[in-house]
Amino acid sequence: MAMLELNAVEAFYGTIQALFCMSLRCEEGQVTTLLGRNGMGKTTTVASIVGTIATRSGEIRFDGEIINAKPAYEVAQLGIGLVPEGRQIFPNLSVYENLVATAANYSGSGNPWTLQRVLEFFPRLSERLNNQGSQLSGGEQQMLAIGRALMLNPRLLILDEATEGLAPLIRQEIWRRLEQLKQSGLTILLIDKNINEFVHIADRHYIVEKGSVVWQGDSAALSGDTELKSRYLGI
Ligand code: ATP
């Protein structure tokens, strides 16, 4: 059984349909990616999973349980953590406050993420503990957004454009951290444009075009298909 499964999900913004028959699976312990050009429905897919947009039809299952109709806070409590597009850290709270404000051990982990563990994982954050979110660099804000999501101790971590606008060296640091998280057993759903940089840590890929999946396959199949990448991803 997949940890997360979407079956024929449809979602709308008013009368505009954004998801058409969206289906995908995230297997436990794997890194799954959602790829596709801007406006194709990746963020809407994430919103439907985390419960911030209502689905009109189809099924979303987490550990086998249907979660479509659940409000966002219940989905978080089930163990789905989100690093949202645009980071959305609290700009007027300190790094410390950002990390502890929503912390919880939702997965009931025996070795939960704590403030100390997050600061060891992202040492730059410990140097900035009393700075406000708005005073951080883009890379530090992203580390904070990931640290905040880890403090919920999710079983599935979703990252929506986590490296957008970051310098290559900072992106490398984020990929290294995600690789460590994968090695620790965390299941990850990743949306990102820098495919060539993370393809080695990913297991399965889904390409989204106009609200549905047009291709799926493993990293070897994706890497070897230049025509596919240029057609759907523009790279
Ligand atoms: P991006 O990387 O640019 O965020 P995306 O693949 O994540 O792209 P979505 O943001 O999911 O795409 O958008 C899917 C479709 O839904 C697009 O046609 C978009 O214009 C539309 N859409 C997204 N948000 C809204 C909204 N709040 N109201 C109306 N339409 C929306």
PDB file of C-alpha atoms and ligand atoms in Angstrom:
ATOM      1  CA  MET A   1       0.000   0.000   0.000  1.00  0.00           C
ATOM      2  CA  ALA A   2       1.309   3.458  -0.918  1.00  0.00           C
ATOM      3  CA  MET A   3       1.624   6.002   1.903  1.00  0.00           C
ATOM      4  CA  LEU A   4      -0.190   8.593  -0.201  1.00  0.00           C
ATOM      5  CA  GLU A   5      -2.462   7.841  -3.111  1.00  0.00           C
ATOM      6  CA  LEU A   6      -4.488  10.164  -5.324  1.00  0.00           C
ATOM      7  CA  ASN A   7      -7.072   8.524  -7.545  1.00  0.00           C
ATOM      8  CA  ALA A   8      -8.810  10.569 -10.261  1.00  0.00           C
ATOM      9  CA  VAL A   9      -8.883  13.773  -8.216  1.00  0.00           C
ATOM     10  CA  GLU A  10     -10.665  16.797  -9.654  1.00  0.00           C
ATOM     11  CA  ALA A  11     -10.470  20.302  -8.200  1.00  0.00           C
ATOM     12  CA  PHE A  12     -11.811  23.683  -9.246  1.00  0.00           C
ATOM     13  CA  TYR A  13     -11.254  27.378  -8.572  1.00  0.00           C
ATOM     14  CA  GLY A  14     -14.844  28.574  -8.880  1.00  0.00           C
ATOM     15  CA  THR A  15     -15.886  27.357 -12.304  1.00  0.00           C
ATOM     16  CA  ILE A  16     -12.316  26.860 -13.547  1.00  0.00           C
ATOM     17  CA  GLN A  17     -11.166  23.275 -13.404  1.00  0.00           C
ATOM     18  CA  ALA A  18      -7.526  22.990 -12.297  1.00  0.00           C
ATOM     19  CA  LEU A  19      -7.179  19.227 -11.702  1.00  0.00           C
ATOM     20  CA  PHE A  20      -8.497  16.609 -14.129  1.00  0.00           C
ATOM     21  CA  CYS A  21      -8.261  12.998 -13.082  1.00  0.00           C
ATOM     22  CA  MET A  22      -5.052  13.546 -11.062  1.00  0.00           C
ATOM     23  CA  SER A  23      -3.609  10.230  -9.905  1.00  0.00           C
ATOM     24  CA  LEU A  24      -0.292   9.504  -8.199  1.00  0.00           C
ATOM     25  CA  ARG A  25       1.318   7.423  -5.462  1.00  0.00           C
ATOM     26  CA  CYS A  26       4.033   8.164  -2.906  1.00  0.00           C
ATOM     27  CA  GLU A  27       5.645   4.994  -1.613  1.00  0.00           C
ATOM     28  CA  GLU A  28       6.940   4.929   1.942  1.00  0.00           C
ATOM     29  CA  GLY A  29      10.594   5.945   2.266  1.00  0.00           C
ATOM     30  CA  GLN A  30      10.816   7.203  -1.312  1.00  0.00           C
ATOM     31  CA  VAL A  31      11.251  10.633  -2.873  1.00  0.00           C
ATOM     32  CA  THR A  32       8.491  11.241  -5.412  1.00  0.00           C
ATOM     33  CA  THR A  33       8.461  14.333  -7.618  1.00  0.00           C
ATOM     34  CA  LEU A  34       5.757  16.334  -9.308  1.00  0.00           C
ATOM     35  CA  LEU A  35       7.137  18.041 -12.387  1.00  0.00           C
ATOM     36  CA  GLY A  36       5.688  20.323 -15.034  1.00  0.00           C
ATOM     37  CA  ARG A  37       5.671  23.873 -16.289  1.00  0.00           C
ATOM     38  CA  ASN A  38       4.094  26.803 -14.457  1.00  0.00           C
ATOM     39  CA  GLY A  39       0.341  26.746 -14.079  1.00  0.00           C
ATOM     40  CA  MET A  40      -0.044  23.021 -14.797  1.00  0.00           C
ATOM     41  CA  GLY A  41      -1.551  22.131 -11.423  1.00  0.00           C
ATOM     42  CA  LYS A  42       1.296  21.123  -9.112  1.00  0.00           C
ATOM     43  CA  THR A  43       0.500  23.561  -6.312  1.00  0.00           C
ATOM     44  CA  THR A  44      -3.205  22.780  -6.665  1.00  0.00           C
ATOM     45  CA  THR A  45      -2.385  19.088  -6.257  1.00  0.00           C
ATOM     46  CA  VAL A  46      -0.509  19.920  -3.053  1.00  0.00           C
ATOM     47  CA  ALA A  47      -3.416  22.077  -1.844  1.00  0.00           C
ATOM     48  CA  SER A  48      -5.825  19.209  -2.438  1.00  0.00           C
ATOM     49  CA  ILE A  49      -3.599  16.852  -0.411  1.00  0.00           C
ATOM     50  CA  VAL A  50      -3.133  19.175   2.561  1.00  0.00           C
ATOM     51  CA  GLY A  51      -6.786  20.183   2.620  1.00  0.00           C
ATOM     52  CA  THR A  52      -6.587  23.848   1.629  1.00  0.00           C
ATOM     53  CA  ILE A  53      -8.678  23.352  -1.512  1.00  0.00           C
ATOM     54  CA  ALA A  54     -11.775  21.179  -1.680  1.00  0.00           C
ATOM     55  CA  THR A  55     -11.730  18.330  -4.166  1.00  0.00           C
ATOM     56  CA  ARG A  56     -14.847  17.813  -6.248  1.00  0.00           C
ATOM     57  CA  SER A  57     -14.359  14.140  -7.005  1.00  0.00           C
ATOM     58  CA  GLY A  58     -11.795  11.380  -6.710  1.00  0.00           C
ATOM     59  CA  GLU A  59     -10.032  10.010  -3.674  1.00  0.00           C
ATOM     60  CA  ILE A  60      -6.999  10.998  -1.627  1.00  0.00           C
ATOM     61  CA  ARG A  61      -5.758   8.310   0.746  1.00  0.00           C
ATOM     62  CA  PHE A  62      -3.062   8.583   3.392  1.00  0.00           C
ATOM     63  CA  ASP A  63      -2.123   5.238   4.933  1.00  0.00           C
ATOM     64  CA  GLY A  64      -5.263   3.907   3.310  1.00  0.00           C
ATOM     65  CA  GLU A  65      -7.572   6.413   5.004  1.00  0.00           C
ATOM     66  CA  ILE A  66      -9.584   8.776   2.795  1.00  0.00           C
ATOM     67  CA  ILE A  67      -8.604  12.335   3.707  1.00  0.00           C
ATOM     68  CA  ASN A  68     -10.391  14.424   1.030  1.00  0.00           C
ATOM     69  CA  ALA A  69     -12.899  16.061   3.283  1.00  0.00           C
ATOM     70  CA  LYS A  70     -10.587  16.681   6.218  1.00  0.00           C
ATOM     71  CA  PRO A  71      -9.666  20.230   7.221  1.00  0.00           C
ATOM     72  CA  ALA A  72      -6.001  21.223   6.899  1.00  0.00           C
ATOM     73  CA  TYR A  73      -5.223  20.963  10.618  1.00  0.00           C
ATOM     74  CA  GLU A  74      -6.436  17.353  10.727  1.00  0.00           C
ATOM     75  CA  VAL A  75      -4.345  16.451   7.697  1.00  0.00           C
ATOM     76  CA  ALA A  76      -1.302  17.945   9.452  1.00  0.00           C
ATOM     77  CA  GLN A  77      -2.105  15.927  12.563  1.00  0.00           C
ATOM     78  CA  LEU A  78      -2.170  12.742  10.488  1.00  0.00           C
ATOM     79  CA  GLY A  79       1.480  13.370   9.650  1.00  0.00           C
ATOM     80  CA  ILE A  80       1.625  15.374   6.417  1.00  0.00           C
ATOM     81  CA  GLY A  81       4.007  18.340   6.680  1.00  0.00           C
ATOM     82  CA  LEU A  82       4.212  21.111   4.097  1.00  0.00           C
ATOM     83  CA  VAL A  83       6.998  23.478   3.123  1.00  0.00           C
ATOM     84  CA  PRO A  84       4.783  25.835   1.124  1.00  0.00           C
ATOM     85  CA  GLU A  85       5.599  27.712  -2.053  1.00  0.00           C
ATOM     86  CA  GLY A  86       7.072  31.079  -1.105  1.00  0.00           C
ATOM     87  CA  ARG A  87       8.197  29.729   2.321  1.00  0.00           C
ATOM     88  CA  GLN A  88       5.521  31.620   4.275  1.00  0.00           C
ATOM     89  CA  ILE A  89       7.479  31.799   7.496  1.00  0.00           C
ATOM     90  CA  PHE A  90       6.168  34.222  10.118  1.00  0.00           C
ATOM     91  CA  PRO A  91       8.119  37.429   9.305  1.00  0.00           C
ATOM     92  CA  ASN A  92       7.497  39.129  12.663  1.00  0.00           C
ATOM     93  CA  LEU A  93       8.439  36.140  14.795  1.00  0.00           C
ATOM     94  CA  SER A  94      11.998  35.177  15.668  1.00  0.00           C
ATOM     95  CA  VAL A  95      13.604  32.041  14.295  1.00  0.00           C
ATOM     96  CA  TYR A  96      13.074  30.421  17.687  1.00  0.00           C
ATOM     97  CA  GLU A  97       9.392  31.407  17.748  1.00  0.00           C
ATOM     98  CA  ASN A  98       8.861  30.228  14.165  1.00  0.00           C
ATOM     99  CA  LEU A  99      10.228  26.824  15.103  1.00  0.00           C
ATOM    100  CA  VAL A 100       8.368  26.259  18.349  1.00  0.00           C
ATOM    101  CA  ALA A 101       5.067  28.037  17.568  1.00  0.00           C
ATOM    102  CA  THR A 102       3.452  25.045  15.869  1.00  0.00           C
ATOM    103  CA  ALA A 103       5.707  22.202  17.036  1.00  0.00           C
ATOM    104  CA  ALA A 104       4.132  18.820  17.793  1.00  0.00           C
ATOM    105  CA  ASN A 105       4.975  15.143  17.517  1.00  0.00           C
ATOM    106  CA  TYR A 106       2.124  14.261  15.191  1.00  0.00           C
ATOM    107  CA  SER A 107       3.610  10.975  14.018  1.00  0.00           C
ATOM    108  CA  GLY A 108       4.327   9.870  17.584  1.00  0.00           C
ATOM    109  CA  SER A 109       7.970   9.381  16.635  1.00  0.00           C
ATOM    110  CA  GLY A 110      10.179   7.750  19.266  1.00  0.00           C
ATOM    111  CA  ASN A 111      13.008  10.036  18.155  1.00  0.00           C
ATOM    112  CA  PRO A 112      11.146  13.261  17.440  1.00  0.00           C
ATOM    113  CA  TRP A 113      12.533  16.414  15.892  1.00  0.00           C
ATOM    114  CA  THR A 114      13.224  18.913  18.642  1.00  0.00           C
ATOM    115  CA  LEU A 115      14.521  22.475  18.573  1.00  0.00           C
ATOM    116  CA  GLN A 116      17.993  21.171  19.332  1.00  0.00           C
ATOM    117  CA  ARG A 117      17.920  18.603  16.535  1.00  0.00           C
ATOM    118  CA  VAL A 118      16.684  21.135  13.981  1.00  0.00           C
ATOM    119  CA  LEU A 119      19.446  23.561  14.993  1.00  0.00           C
ATOM    120  CA  GLU A 120      22.042  20.829  14.596  1.00  0.00           C
ATOM    121  CA  PHE A 121      20.580  19.956  11.195  1.00  0.00           C
ATOM    122  CA  PHE A 122      20.673  23.611  10.052  1.00  0.00           C
ATOM    123  CA  PRO A 123      23.508  25.215  12.060  1.00  0.00           C
ATOM    124  CA  ARG A 124      22.923  28.559  10.343  1.00  0.00           C
ATOM    125  CA  LEU A 125      19.587  28.796  12.121  1.00  0.00           C
ATOM    126  CA  SER A 126      21.220  28.517  15.531  1.00  0.00           C
ATOM    127  CA  GLU A 127      23.311  31.607  14.723  1.00  0.00           C
ATOM    128  CA  ARG A 128      20.108  33.468  13.842  1.00  0.00           C
ATOM    129  CA  LEU A 129      17.879  32.216  16.640  1.00  0.00           C
ATOM    130  CA  ASN A 130      16.819  35.654  17.872  1.00  0.00           C
ATOM    131  CA  ASN A 131      16.536  37.309  14.465  1.00  0.00           C
ATOM    132  CA  GLN A 132      13.104  37.946  13.006  1.00  0.00           C
ATOM    133  CA  GLY A 133      12.049  35.850  10.044  1.00  0.00           C
ATOM    134  CA  SER A 134      12.072  38.939   7.833  1.00  0.00           C
ATOM    135  CA  GLN A 135      15.771  39.551   8.627  1.00  0.00           C
ATOM    136  CA  LEU A 136      16.916  36.224   7.189  1.00  0.00           C
ATOM    137  CA  SER A 137      18.388  35.604   3.751  1.00  0.00           C
ATOM    138  CA  GLY A 138      16.295  33.601   1.273  1.00  0.00           C
ATOM    139  CA  GLY A 139      18.307  30.465   1.993  1.00  0.00           C
ATOM    140  CA  GLU A 140      17.953  30.864   5.737  1.00  0.00           C
ATOM    141  CA  GLN A 141      14.211  31.423   5.350  1.00  0.00           C
ATOM    142  CA  GLN A 142      13.972  28.202   3.375  1.00  0.00           C
ATOM    143  CA  MET A 143      15.899  26.288   6.034  1.00  0.00           C
ATOM    144  CA  LEU A 144      13.546  27.773   8.601  1.00  0.00           C
ATOM    145  CA  ALA A 145      10.506  26.693   6.574  1.00  0.00           C
ATOM    146  CA  ILE A 146      11.877  23.150   6.382  1.00  0.00           C
ATOM    147  CA  GLY A 147      12.839  23.186  10.065  1.00  0.00           C
ATOM    148  CA  ARG A 148       9.354  24.368  11.009  1.00  0.00           C
ATOM    149  CA  ALA A 149       7.772  21.541   9.000  1.00  0.00           C
ATOM    150  CA  LEU A 150      10.122  18.992  10.623  1.00  0.00           C
ATOM    151  CA  MET A 151       9.075  20.247  14.072  1.00  0.00           C
ATOM    152  CA  LEU A 152       5.633  18.757  13.303  1.00  0.00           C
ATOM    153  CA  ASN A 153       7.337  15.381  12.954  1.00  0.00           C
ATOM    154  CA  PRO A 154       5.572  14.473   9.727  1.00  0.00           C
ATOM    155  CA  ARG A 155       5.767  11.068   8.055  1.00  0.00           C
ATOM    156  CA  LEU A 156       5.303  12.657   4.643  1.00  0.00           C
ATOM    157  CA  LEU A 157       7.060  15.939   3.883  1.00  0.00           C
ATOM    158  CA  ILE A 158       5.874  17.953   0.874  1.00  0.00           C
ATOM    159  CA  LEU A 159       8.151  20.675  -0.494  1.00  0.00           C
ATOM    160  CA  ASP A 160       6.703  23.100  -3.049  1.00  0.00           C
ATOM    161  CA  GLU A 161       9.479  24.924  -4.948  1.00  0.00           C
ATOM    162  CA  ALA A 162      11.839  24.808  -1.975  1.00  0.00           C
ATOM    163  CA  THR A 163      14.868  26.009  -3.934  1.00  0.00           C
ATOM    164  CA  GLU A 164      13.164  28.743  -5.965  1.00  0.00           C
ATOM    165  CA  GLY A 165      15.315  31.877  -6.136  1.00  0.00           C
ATOM    166  CA  LEU A 166      18.184  30.374  -4.141  1.00  0.00           C
ATOM    167  CA  ALA A 167      21.856  30.483  -5.134  1.00  0.00           C
ATOM    168  CA  PRO A 168      23.369  27.211  -6.418  1.00  0.00           C
ATOM    169  CA  LEU A 169      25.436  26.610  -3.274  1.00  0.00           C
ATOM    170  CA  ILE A 170      22.406  26.994  -1.018  1.00  0.00           C
ATOM    171  CA  ARG A 171      20.425  24.687  -3.305  1.00  0.00           C
ATOM    172  CA  GLN A 172      23.172  22.078  -2.924  1.00  0.00           C
ATOM    173  CA  GLU A 173      22.891  22.383   0.839  1.00  0.00           C
ATOM    174  CA  ILE A 174      19.115  21.843   0.652  1.00  0.00           C
ATOM    175  CA  TRP A 175      19.555  18.750  -1.555  1.00  0.00           C
ATOM    176  CA  ARG A 176      22.093  17.314   0.884  1.00  0.00           C
ATOM    177  CA  ARG A 177      19.674  17.815   3.745  1.00  0.00           C
ATOM    178  CA  LEU A 178      16.803  16.217   1.830  1.00  0.00           C
ATOM    179  CA  GLU A 179      19.022  13.255   1.036  1.00  0.00           C
ATOM    180  CA  GLN A 180      19.747  12.864   4.762  1.00  0.00           C
ATOM    181  CA  LEU A 181      16.024  13.056   5.504  1.00  0.00           C
ATOM    182  CA  LYS A 182      15.351  10.359   2.947  1.00  0.00           C
ATOM    183  CA  GLN A 183      18.072   8.178   4.491  1.00  0.00           C
ATOM    184  CA  SER A 184      16.391   8.633   7.860  1.00  0.00           C
ATOM    185  CA  GLY A 185      13.254   7.085   6.369  1.00  0.00           C
ATOM    186  CA  LEU A 186      11.146  10.161   5.706  1.00  0.00           C
ATOM    187  CA  THR A 187       8.807   9.983   2.710  1.00  0.00           C
ATOM    188  CA  ILE A 188       9.077  13.073   0.495  1.00  0.00           C
ATOM    189  CA  LEU A 189       6.960  14.639  -2.246  1.00  0.00           C
ATOM    190  CA  LEU A 190       8.997  17.236  -4.087  1.00  0.00           C
ATOM    191  CA  ILE A 191       8.028  19.935  -6.539  1.00  0.00           C
ATOM    192  CA  ASP A 192      11.005  21.686  -8.053  1.00  0.00           C
ATOM    193  CA  LYS A 193      12.365  22.898 -11.353  1.00  0.00           C
ATOM    194  CA  ASN A 194      16.040  22.010 -10.810  1.00  0.00           C
ATOM    195  CA  ILE A 195      15.506  18.417 -11.852  1.00  0.00           C
ATOM    196  CA  ASN A 196      19.068  17.652 -12.885  1.00  0.00           C
ATOM    197  CA  GLU A 197      20.288  18.570  -9.396  1.00  0.00           C
ATOM    198  CA  PHE A 198      18.022  16.236  -7.430  1.00  0.00           C
ATOM    199  CA  VAL A 199      17.218  13.417  -9.826  1.00  0.00           C
ATOM    200  CA  HIS A 200      19.787  11.201  -8.066  1.00  0.00           C
ATOM    201  CA  ILE A 201      17.916  11.344  -4.745  1.00  0.00           C
ATOM    202  CA  ALA A 202      14.474  10.828  -6.313  1.00  0.00           C
ATOM    203  CA  ASP A 203      12.803   7.511  -6.989  1.00  0.00           C
ATOM    204  CA  ARG A 204       9.691   8.208  -9.008  1.00  0.00           C
ATOM    205  CA  HIS A 205       8.515  11.155 -11.095  1.00  0.00           C
ATOM    206  CA  TYR A 206       5.159  12.389 -12.320  1.00  0.00           C
ATOM    207  CA  ILE A 207       4.882  15.001 -15.057  1.00  0.00           C
ATOM    208  CA  VAL A 208       1.759  17.139 -14.824  1.00  0.00           C
ATOM    209  CA  GLU A 209       0.248  18.881 -17.825  1.00  0.00           C
ATOM    210  CA  LYS A 210      -3.028  20.812 -17.636  1.00  0.00           C
ATOM    211  CA  GLY A 211      -4.125  19.230 -14.385  1.00  0.00           C
ATOM    212  CA  SER A 212      -3.369  15.586 -15.039  1.00  0.00           C
ATOM    213  CA  VAL A 213      -0.410  13.237 -15.178  1.00  0.00           C
ATOM    214  CA  VAL A 214       0.957  12.732 -18.692  1.00  0.00           C
ATOM    215  CA  TRP A 215       4.028  10.672 -17.804  1.00  0.00           C
ATOM    216  CA  GLN A 216       5.415   8.727 -14.867  1.00  0.00           C
ATOM    217  CA  GLY A 217       8.607   6.801 -14.419  1.00  0.00           C
ATOM    218  CA  ASP A 218      11.810   6.344 -12.472  1.00  0.00           C
ATOM    219  CA  SER A 219      14.912   8.545 -12.496  1.00  0.00           C
ATOM    220  CA  ALA A 220      16.717   6.494 -15.138  1.00  0.00           C
ATOM    221  CA  ALA A 221      13.771   6.750 -17.523  1.00  0.00           C
ATOM    222  CA  LEU A 222      13.429  10.488 -16.954  1.00  0.00           C
ATOM    223  CA  SER A 223      17.139  11.255 -17.217  1.00  0.00           C
ATOM    224  CA  GLY A 224      17.487   9.309 -20.447  1.00  0.00           C
ATOM    225  CA  ASP A 225      14.543  10.930 -22.243  1.00  0.00           C
ATOM    226  CA  THR A 226      15.670  14.302 -23.577  1.00  0.00           C
ATOM    227  CA  GLU A 227      12.644  14.631 -25.844  1.00  0.00           C
ATOM    228  CA  LEU A 228      10.277  14.177 -22.888  1.00  0.00           C
ATOM    229  CA  LYS A 229      12.139  16.753 -20.798  1.00  0.00           C
ATOM    230  CA  SER A 230      12.166  19.329 -23.542  1.00  0.00           C
ATOM    231  CA  ARG A 231       8.512  18.741 -24.460  1.00  0.00           C
ATOM    232  CA  TYR A 232       6.983  18.941 -20.985  1.00  0.00           C
ATOM    233  CA  LEU A 233       9.576  20.627 -18.839  1.00  0.00           C
ATOM    234  CA  GLY A 234      11.287  22.972 -21.275  1.00  0.00           C
ATOM    235  CA  ILE A 235      14.794  21.771 -20.351  1.00  0.00           C
TER     236      ILE A 235
HETATM  237  P1  ATP B   1       3.280  27.263 -10.460  1.00  0.00           P
HETATM  238  O1  ATP B   1       4.582  26.561 -10.420  1.00  0.00           O
HETATM  239  O2  ATP B   1       3.281  28.468 -11.328  1.00  0.00           O
HETATM  240  O3  ATP B   1       2.665  27.496  -9.109  1.00  0.00           O
HETATM  241  P2  ATP B   1       1.523  25.004 -10.761  1.00  0.00           P
HETATM  242  O4  ATP B   1       1.825  23.860 -11.674  1.00  0.00           O
HETATM  243  O5  ATP B   1       1.764  24.823  -9.336  1.00  0.00           O
HETATM  244  O6  ATP B   1       2.308  26.277 -11.258  1.00  0.00           O
HETATM  245  P3  ATP B   1      -1.142  25.765 -10.041  1.00  0.00           P
HETATM  246  O7  ATP B   1      -0.702  26.912  -9.213  1.00  0.00           O
HETATM  247  O8  ATP B   1      -1.614  24.533  -9.378  1.00  0.00           O
HETATM  248  O9  ATP B   1       0.027  25.376 -11.055  1.00  0.00           O
HETATM  249  O10 ATP B   1      -2.275  26.287 -11.049  1.00  0.00           O
HETATM  250  C1  ATP B   1      -3.076  25.409 -11.852  1.00  0.00           C
HETATM  251  C2  ATP B   1      -4.129  26.204 -12.595  1.00  0.00           C
HETATM  252  O11 ATP B   1      -5.047  26.742 -11.660  1.00  0.00           O
HETATM  253  C3  ATP B   1      -3.567  27.380 -13.376  1.00  0.00           C
HETATM  254  O12 ATP B   1      -4.283  27.470 -14.595  1.00  0.00           O
HETATM  255  C4  ATP B   1      -3.847  28.563 -12.500  1.00  0.00           C
HETATM  256  O13 ATP B   1      -4.040  29.728 -13.271  1.00  0.00           O
HETATM  257  C5  ATP B   1      -5.121  28.158 -11.794  1.00  0.00           C
HETATM  258  N1  ATP B   1      -5.175  28.753 -10.448  1.00  0.00           N
HETATM  259  C6  ATP B   1      -4.265  28.590  -9.467  1.00  0.00           C
HETATM  260  N2  ATP B   1      -4.643  29.246  -8.342  1.00  0.00           N
HETATM  261  C7  ATP B   1      -5.814  29.864  -8.643  1.00  0.00           C
HETATM  262  C8  ATP B   1      -6.728  30.694  -7.918  1.00  0.00           C
HETATM  263  N3  ATP B   1      -6.508  31.027  -6.646  1.00  0.00           N
HETATM  264  N4  ATP B   1      -7.842  31.129  -8.570  1.00  0.00           N
HETATM  265  C9  ATP B   1      -8.087  30.784  -9.844  1.00  0.00           C
HETATM  266  N5  ATP B   1      -7.283  29.988 -10.583  1.00  0.00           N
HETATM  267  C10 ATP B   1      -6.157  29.529 -10.008  1.00  0.00           C
END
